[in-house]
mmCIF file with all atom_site columns, C-alpha atoms and ligand atoms in Angstrom:
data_model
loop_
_atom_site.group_PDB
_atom_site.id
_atom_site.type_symbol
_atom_site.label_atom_id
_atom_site.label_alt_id
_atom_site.label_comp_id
_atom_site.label_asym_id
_atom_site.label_entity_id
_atom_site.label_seq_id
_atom_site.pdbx_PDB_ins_code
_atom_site.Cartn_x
_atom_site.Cartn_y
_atom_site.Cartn_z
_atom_site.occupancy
_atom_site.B_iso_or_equiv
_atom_site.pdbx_formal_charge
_atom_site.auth_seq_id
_atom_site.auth_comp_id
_atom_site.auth_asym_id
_atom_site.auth_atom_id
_atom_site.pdbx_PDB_model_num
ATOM   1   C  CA  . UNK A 1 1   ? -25.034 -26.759 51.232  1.00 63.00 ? 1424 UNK A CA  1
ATOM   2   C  CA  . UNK A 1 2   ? -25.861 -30.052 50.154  1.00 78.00 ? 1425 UNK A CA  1
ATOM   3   C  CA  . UNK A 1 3   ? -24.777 -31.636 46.832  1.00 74.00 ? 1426 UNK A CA  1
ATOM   4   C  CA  . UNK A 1 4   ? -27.415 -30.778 44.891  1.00 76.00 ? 1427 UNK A CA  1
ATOM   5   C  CA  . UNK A 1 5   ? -28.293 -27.527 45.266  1.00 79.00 ? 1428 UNK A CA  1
ATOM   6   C  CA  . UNK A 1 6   ? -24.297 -27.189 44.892  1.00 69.00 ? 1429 UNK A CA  1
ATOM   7   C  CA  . UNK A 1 7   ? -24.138 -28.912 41.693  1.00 74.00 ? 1430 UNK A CA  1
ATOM   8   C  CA  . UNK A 1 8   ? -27.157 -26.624 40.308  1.00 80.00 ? 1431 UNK A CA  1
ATOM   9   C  CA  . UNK A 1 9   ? -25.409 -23.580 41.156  1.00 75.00 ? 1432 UNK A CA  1
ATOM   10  C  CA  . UNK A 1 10  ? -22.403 -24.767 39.336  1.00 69.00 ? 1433 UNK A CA  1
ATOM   11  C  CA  . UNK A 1 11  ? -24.642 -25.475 36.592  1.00 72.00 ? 1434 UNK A CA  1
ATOM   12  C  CA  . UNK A 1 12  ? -26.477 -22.407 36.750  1.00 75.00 ? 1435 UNK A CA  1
ATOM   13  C  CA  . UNK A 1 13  ? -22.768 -20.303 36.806  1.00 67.00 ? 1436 UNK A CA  1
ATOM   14  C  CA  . UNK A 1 14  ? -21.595 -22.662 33.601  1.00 66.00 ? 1437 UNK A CA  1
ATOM   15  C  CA  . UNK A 1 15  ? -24.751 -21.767 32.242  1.00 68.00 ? 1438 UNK A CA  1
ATOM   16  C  CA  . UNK A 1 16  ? -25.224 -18.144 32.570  1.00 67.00 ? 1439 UNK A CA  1
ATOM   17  C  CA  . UNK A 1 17  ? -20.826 -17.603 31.455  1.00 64.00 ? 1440 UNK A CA  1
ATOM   18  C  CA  . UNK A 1 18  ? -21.695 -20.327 28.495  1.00 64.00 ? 1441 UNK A CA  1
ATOM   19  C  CA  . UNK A 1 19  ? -24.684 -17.298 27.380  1.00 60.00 ? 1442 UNK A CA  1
ATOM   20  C  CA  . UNK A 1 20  ? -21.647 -14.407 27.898  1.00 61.00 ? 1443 UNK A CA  1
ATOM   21  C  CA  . UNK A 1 21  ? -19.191 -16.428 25.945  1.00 61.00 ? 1444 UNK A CA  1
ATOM   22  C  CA  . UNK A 1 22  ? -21.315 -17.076 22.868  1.00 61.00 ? 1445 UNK A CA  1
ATOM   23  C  CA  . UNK A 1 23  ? -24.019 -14.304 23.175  1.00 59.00 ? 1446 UNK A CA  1
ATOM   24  C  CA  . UNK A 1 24  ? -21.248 -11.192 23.000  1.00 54.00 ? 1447 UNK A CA  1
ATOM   25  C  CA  . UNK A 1 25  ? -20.152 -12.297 19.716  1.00 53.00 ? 1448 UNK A CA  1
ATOM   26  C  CA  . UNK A 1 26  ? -23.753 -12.629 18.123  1.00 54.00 ? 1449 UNK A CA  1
ATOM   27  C  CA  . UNK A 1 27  ? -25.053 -9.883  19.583  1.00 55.00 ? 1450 UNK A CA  1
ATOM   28  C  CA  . UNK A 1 28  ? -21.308 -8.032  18.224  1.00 55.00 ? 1451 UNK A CA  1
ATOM   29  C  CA  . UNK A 1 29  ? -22.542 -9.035  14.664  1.00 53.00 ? 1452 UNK A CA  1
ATOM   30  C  CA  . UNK A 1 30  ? -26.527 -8.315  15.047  1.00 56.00 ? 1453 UNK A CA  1
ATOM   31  C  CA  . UNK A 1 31  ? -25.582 -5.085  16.560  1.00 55.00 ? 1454 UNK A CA  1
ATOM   32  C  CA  . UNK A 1 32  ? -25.963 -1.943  13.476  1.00 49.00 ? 1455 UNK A CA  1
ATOM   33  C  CA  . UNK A 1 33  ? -22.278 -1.080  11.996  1.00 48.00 ? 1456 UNK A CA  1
ATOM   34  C  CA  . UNK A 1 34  ? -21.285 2.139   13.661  1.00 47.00 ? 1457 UNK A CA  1
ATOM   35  C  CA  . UNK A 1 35  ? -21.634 5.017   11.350  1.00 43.00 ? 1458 UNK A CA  1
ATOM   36  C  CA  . UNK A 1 36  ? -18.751 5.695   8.660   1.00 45.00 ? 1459 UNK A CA  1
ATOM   37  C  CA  . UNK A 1 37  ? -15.696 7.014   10.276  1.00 45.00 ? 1460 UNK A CA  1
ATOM   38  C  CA  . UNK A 1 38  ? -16.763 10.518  9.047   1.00 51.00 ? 1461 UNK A CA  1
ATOM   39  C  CA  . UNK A 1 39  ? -15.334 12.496  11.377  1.00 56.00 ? 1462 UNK A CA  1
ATOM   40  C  CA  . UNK A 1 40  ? -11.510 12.363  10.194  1.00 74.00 ? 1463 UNK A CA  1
ATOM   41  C  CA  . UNK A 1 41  ? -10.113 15.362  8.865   1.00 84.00 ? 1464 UNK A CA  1
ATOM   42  C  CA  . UNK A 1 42  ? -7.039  15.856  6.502   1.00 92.00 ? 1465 UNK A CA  1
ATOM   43  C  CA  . UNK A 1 43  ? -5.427  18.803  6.314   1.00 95.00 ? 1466 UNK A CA  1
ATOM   44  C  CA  . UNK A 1 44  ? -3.248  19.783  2.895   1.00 96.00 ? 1467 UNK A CA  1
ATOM   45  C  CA  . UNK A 1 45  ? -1.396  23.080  1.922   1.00 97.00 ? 1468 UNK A CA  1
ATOM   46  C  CA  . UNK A 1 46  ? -2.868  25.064  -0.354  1.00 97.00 ? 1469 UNK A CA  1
ATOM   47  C  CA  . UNK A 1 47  ? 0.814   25.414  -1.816  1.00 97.00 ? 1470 UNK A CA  1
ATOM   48  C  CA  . UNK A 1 48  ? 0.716   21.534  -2.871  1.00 97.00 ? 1471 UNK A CA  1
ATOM   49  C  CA  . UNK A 1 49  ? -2.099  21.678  -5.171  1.00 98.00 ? 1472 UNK A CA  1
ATOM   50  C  CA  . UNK A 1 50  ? -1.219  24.726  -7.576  1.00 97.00 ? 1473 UNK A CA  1
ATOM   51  C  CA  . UNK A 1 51  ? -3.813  26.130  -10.165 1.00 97.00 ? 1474 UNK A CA  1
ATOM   52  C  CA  . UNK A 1 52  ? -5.103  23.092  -12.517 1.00 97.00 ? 1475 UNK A CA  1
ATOM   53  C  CA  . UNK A 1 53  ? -2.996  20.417  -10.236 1.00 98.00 ? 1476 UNK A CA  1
ATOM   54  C  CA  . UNK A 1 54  ? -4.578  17.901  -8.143  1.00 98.00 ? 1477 UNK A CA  1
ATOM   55  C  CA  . UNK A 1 55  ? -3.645  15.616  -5.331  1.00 98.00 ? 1478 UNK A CA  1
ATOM   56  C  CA  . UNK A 1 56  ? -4.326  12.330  -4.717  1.00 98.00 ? 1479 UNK A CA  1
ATOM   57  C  CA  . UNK A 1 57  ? -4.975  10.929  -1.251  1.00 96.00 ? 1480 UNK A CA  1
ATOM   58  C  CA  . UNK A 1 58  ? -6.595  8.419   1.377   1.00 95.00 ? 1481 UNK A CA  1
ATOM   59  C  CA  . UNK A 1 59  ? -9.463  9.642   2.995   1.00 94.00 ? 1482 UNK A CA  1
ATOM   60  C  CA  . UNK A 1 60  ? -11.214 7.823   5.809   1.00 90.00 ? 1483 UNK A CA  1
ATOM   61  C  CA  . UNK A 1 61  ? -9.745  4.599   3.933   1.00 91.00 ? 1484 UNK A CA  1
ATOM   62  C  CA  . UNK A 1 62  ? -10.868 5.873   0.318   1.00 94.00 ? 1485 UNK A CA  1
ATOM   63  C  CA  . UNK A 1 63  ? -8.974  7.021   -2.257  1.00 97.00 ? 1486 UNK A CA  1
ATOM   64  C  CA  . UNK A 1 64  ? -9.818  10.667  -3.520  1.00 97.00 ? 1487 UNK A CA  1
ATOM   65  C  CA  . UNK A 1 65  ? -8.717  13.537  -5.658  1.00 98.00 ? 1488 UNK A CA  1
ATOM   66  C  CA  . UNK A 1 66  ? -8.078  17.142  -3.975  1.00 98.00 ? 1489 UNK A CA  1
ATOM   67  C  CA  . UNK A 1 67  ? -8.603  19.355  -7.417  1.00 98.00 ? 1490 UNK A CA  1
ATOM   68  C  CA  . UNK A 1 68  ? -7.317  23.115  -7.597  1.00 98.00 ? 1491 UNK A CA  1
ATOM   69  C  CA  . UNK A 1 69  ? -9.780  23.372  -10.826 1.00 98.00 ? 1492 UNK A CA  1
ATOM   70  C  CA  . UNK A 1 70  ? -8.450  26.898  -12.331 1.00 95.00 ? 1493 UNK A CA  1
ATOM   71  C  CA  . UNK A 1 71  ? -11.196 29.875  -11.616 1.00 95.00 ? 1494 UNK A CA  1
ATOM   72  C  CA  . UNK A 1 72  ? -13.495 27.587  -9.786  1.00 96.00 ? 1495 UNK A CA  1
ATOM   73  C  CA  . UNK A 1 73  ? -11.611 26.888  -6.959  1.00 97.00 ? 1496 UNK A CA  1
ATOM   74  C  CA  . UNK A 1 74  ? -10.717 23.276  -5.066  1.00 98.00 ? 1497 UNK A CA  1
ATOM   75  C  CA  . UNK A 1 75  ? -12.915 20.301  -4.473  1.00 98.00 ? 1498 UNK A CA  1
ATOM   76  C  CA  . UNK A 1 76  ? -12.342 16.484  -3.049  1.00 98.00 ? 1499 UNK A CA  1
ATOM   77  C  CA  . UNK A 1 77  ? -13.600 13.658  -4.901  1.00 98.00 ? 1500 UNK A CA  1
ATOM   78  C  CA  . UNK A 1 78  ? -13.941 10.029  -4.699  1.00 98.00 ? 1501 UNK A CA  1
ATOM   79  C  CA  . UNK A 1 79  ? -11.653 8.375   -6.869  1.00 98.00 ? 1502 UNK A CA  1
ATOM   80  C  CA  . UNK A 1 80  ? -13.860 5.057   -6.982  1.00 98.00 ? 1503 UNK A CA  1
ATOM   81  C  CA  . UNK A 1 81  ? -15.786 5.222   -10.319 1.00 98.00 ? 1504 UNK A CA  1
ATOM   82  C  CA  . UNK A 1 82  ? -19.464 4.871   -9.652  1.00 98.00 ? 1505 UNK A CA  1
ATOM   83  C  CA  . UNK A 1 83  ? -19.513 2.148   -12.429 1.00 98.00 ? 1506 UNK A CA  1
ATOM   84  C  CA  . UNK A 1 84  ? -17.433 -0.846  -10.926 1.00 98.00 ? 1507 UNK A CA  1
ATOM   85  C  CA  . UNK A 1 85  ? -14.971 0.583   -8.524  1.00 97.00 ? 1508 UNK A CA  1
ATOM   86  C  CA  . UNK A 1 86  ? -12.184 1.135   -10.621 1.00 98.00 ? 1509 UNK A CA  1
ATOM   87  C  CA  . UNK A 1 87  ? -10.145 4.511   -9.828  1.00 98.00 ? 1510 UNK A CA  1
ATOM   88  C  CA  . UNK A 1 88  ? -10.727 7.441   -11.571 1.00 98.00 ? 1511 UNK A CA  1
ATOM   89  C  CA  . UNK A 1 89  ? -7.347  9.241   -13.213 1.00 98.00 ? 1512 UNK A CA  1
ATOM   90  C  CA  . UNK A 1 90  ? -6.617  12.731  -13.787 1.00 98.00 ? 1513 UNK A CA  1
ATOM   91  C  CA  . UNK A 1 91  ? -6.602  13.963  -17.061 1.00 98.00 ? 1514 UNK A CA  1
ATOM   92  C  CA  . UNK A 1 92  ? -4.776  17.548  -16.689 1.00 97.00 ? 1515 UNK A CA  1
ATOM   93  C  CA  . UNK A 1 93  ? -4.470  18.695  -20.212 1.00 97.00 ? 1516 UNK A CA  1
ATOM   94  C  CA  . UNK A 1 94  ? -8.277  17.878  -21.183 1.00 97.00 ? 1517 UNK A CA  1
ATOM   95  C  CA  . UNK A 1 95  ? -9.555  18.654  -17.480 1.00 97.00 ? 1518 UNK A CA  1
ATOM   96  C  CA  . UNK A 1 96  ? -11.510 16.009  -16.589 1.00 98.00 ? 1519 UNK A CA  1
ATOM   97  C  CA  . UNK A 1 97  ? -11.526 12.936  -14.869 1.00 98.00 ? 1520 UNK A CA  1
ATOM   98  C  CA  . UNK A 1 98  ? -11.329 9.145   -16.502 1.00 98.00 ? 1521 UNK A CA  1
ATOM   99  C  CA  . UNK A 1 99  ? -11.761 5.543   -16.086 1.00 98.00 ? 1522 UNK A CA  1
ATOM   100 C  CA  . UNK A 1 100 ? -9.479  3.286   -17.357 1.00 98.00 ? 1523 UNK A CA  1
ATOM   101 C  CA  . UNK A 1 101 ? -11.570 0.250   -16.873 1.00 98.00 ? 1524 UNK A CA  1
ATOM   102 C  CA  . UNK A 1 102 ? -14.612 1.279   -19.402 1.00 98.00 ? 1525 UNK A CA  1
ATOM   103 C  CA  . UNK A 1 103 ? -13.754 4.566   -20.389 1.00 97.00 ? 1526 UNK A CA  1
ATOM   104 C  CA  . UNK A 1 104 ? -15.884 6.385   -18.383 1.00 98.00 ? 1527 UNK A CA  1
ATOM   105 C  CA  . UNK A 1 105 ? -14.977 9.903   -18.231 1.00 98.00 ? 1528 UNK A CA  1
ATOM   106 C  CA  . UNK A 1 106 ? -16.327 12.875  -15.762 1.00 98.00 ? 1529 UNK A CA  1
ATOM   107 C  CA  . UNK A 1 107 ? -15.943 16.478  -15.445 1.00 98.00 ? 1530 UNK A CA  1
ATOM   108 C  CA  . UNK A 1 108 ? -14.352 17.952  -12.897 1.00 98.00 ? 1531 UNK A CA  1
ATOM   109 C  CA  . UNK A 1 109 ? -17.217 18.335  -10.967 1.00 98.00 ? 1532 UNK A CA  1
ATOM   110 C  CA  . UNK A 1 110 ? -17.380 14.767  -10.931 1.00 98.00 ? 1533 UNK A CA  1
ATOM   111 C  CA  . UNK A 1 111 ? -20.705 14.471  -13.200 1.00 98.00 ? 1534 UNK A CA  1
ATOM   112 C  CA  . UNK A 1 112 ? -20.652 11.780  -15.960 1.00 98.00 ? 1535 UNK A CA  1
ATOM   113 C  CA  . UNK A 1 113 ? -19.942 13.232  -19.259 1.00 98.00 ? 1536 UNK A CA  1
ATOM   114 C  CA  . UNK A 1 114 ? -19.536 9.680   -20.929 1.00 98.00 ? 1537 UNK A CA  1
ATOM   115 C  CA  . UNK A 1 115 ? -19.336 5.763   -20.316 1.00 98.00 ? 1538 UNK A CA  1
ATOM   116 C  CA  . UNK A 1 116 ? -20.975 3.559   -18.260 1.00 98.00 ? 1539 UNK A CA  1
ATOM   117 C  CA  . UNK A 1 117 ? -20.920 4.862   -14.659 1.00 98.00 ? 1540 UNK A CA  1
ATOM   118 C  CA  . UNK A 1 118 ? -24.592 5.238   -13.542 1.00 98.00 ? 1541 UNK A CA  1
ATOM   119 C  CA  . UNK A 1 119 ? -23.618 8.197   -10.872 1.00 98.00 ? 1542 UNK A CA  1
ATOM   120 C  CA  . UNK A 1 120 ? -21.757 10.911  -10.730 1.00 98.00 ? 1543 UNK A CA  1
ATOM   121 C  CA  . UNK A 1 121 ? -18.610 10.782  -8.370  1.00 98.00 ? 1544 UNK A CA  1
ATOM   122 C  CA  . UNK A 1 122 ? -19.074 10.975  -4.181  1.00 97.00 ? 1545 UNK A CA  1
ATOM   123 C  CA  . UNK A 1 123 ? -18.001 14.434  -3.425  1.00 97.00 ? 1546 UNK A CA  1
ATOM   124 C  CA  . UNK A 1 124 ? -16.080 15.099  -0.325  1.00 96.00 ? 1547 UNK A CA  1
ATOM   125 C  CA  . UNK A 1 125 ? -16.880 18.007  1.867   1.00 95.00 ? 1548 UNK A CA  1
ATOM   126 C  CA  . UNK A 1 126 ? -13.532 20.407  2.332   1.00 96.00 ? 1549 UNK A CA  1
ATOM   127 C  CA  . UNK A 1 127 ? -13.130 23.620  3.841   1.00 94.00 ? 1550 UNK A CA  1
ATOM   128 C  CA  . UNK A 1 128 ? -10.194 26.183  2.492   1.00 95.00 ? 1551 UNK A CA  1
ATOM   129 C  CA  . UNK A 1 129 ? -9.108  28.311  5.358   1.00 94.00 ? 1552 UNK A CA  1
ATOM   130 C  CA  . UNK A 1 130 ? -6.030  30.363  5.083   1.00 95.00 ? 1553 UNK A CA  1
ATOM   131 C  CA  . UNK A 1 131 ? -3.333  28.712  3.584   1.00 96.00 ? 1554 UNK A CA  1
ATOM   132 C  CA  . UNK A 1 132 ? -4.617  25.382  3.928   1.00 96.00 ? 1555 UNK A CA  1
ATOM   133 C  CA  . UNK A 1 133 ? -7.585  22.891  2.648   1.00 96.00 ? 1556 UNK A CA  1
ATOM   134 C  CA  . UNK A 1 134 ? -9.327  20.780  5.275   1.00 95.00 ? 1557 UNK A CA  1
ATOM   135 C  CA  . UNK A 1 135 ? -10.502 18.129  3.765   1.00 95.00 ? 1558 UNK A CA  1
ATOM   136 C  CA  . UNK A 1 136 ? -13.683 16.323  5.950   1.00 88.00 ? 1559 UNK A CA  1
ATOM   137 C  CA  . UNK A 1 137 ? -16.935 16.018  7.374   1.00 65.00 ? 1560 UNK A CA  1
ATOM   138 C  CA  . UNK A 1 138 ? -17.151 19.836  8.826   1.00 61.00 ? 1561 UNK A CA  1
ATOM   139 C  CA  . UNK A 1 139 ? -19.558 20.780  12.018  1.00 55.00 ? 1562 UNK A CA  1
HETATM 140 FE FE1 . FES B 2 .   ? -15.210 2.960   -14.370 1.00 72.57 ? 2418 FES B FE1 1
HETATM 141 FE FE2 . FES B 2 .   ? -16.349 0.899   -15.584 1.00 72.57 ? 2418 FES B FE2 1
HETATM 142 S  S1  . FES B 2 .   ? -15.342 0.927   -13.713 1.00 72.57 ? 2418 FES B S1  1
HETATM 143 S  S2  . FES B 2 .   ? -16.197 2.933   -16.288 1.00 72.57 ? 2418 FES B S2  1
#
């Protein structure tokens, strides 16, 4: 082999690893975000979450509310109000859902009854089999 066609494969090697090294990353960050991590499930006992109680906990990184809403059964809600992020409290006596940040309140449903927030509250999908309350993206 003589020098130069040596030293133009060595370039050509440089070159091509040089497009790996720096082209992963960019094409990392042009590449579409995966969809949400929806397929987590969390499973709760029915037992924790009497009649009227709720539960909060993290779901797929979010906070949320597990309500046992009395005669209508359980639902999961985001806890993030719709207005500017700030997390929703329960409000067991008056059965509904509020804000502290603006006063935003919603029902139980998670629909705005009053305040600022522009949308009603993300509902989660949940499944009550048996004695328990799956709490996720079902199918
Ligand atoms: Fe909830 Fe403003 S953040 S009412």
């Amino acid at each position: 082999m003589q020098r130069r066609s040596f030293l133009k494969s060595v370039l050509a090697g440089l070159g091509a690893a040089a497009v790996a090294v720096l082209g992963y990353p960019v094409m990392r960050f042009l590449a579409p975000l995966r969809s949400a991590v929806a397929t987590e499930k969390l499973a709760i006992s029915k037992t924790d979450i009497p009649s009227g109680d709720a539960k909060e906990v993290i779901y797929n990184d979010k906070p949320i509310i597990v309500i046992n809403r009395r005669g209508k059964g359980y639902i999961a809600l985001s806890r993030v109000c719709t207005h500017f992020g700030c997390l929703v409290m329960y409000d067991k006596e008056q059965g509904r859902l509020v804000c502290p940040c603006h006063a935003g309140i919603f029902t139980l449903e998670g629909n705005v009854v009053s305040g600022p927030p522009p949308r009603p509250l993300e509902r989660i999908p949940i499944e009550v089999t048996g004695d328990m309350i799956f709490v996720g993206y079902i199918g």
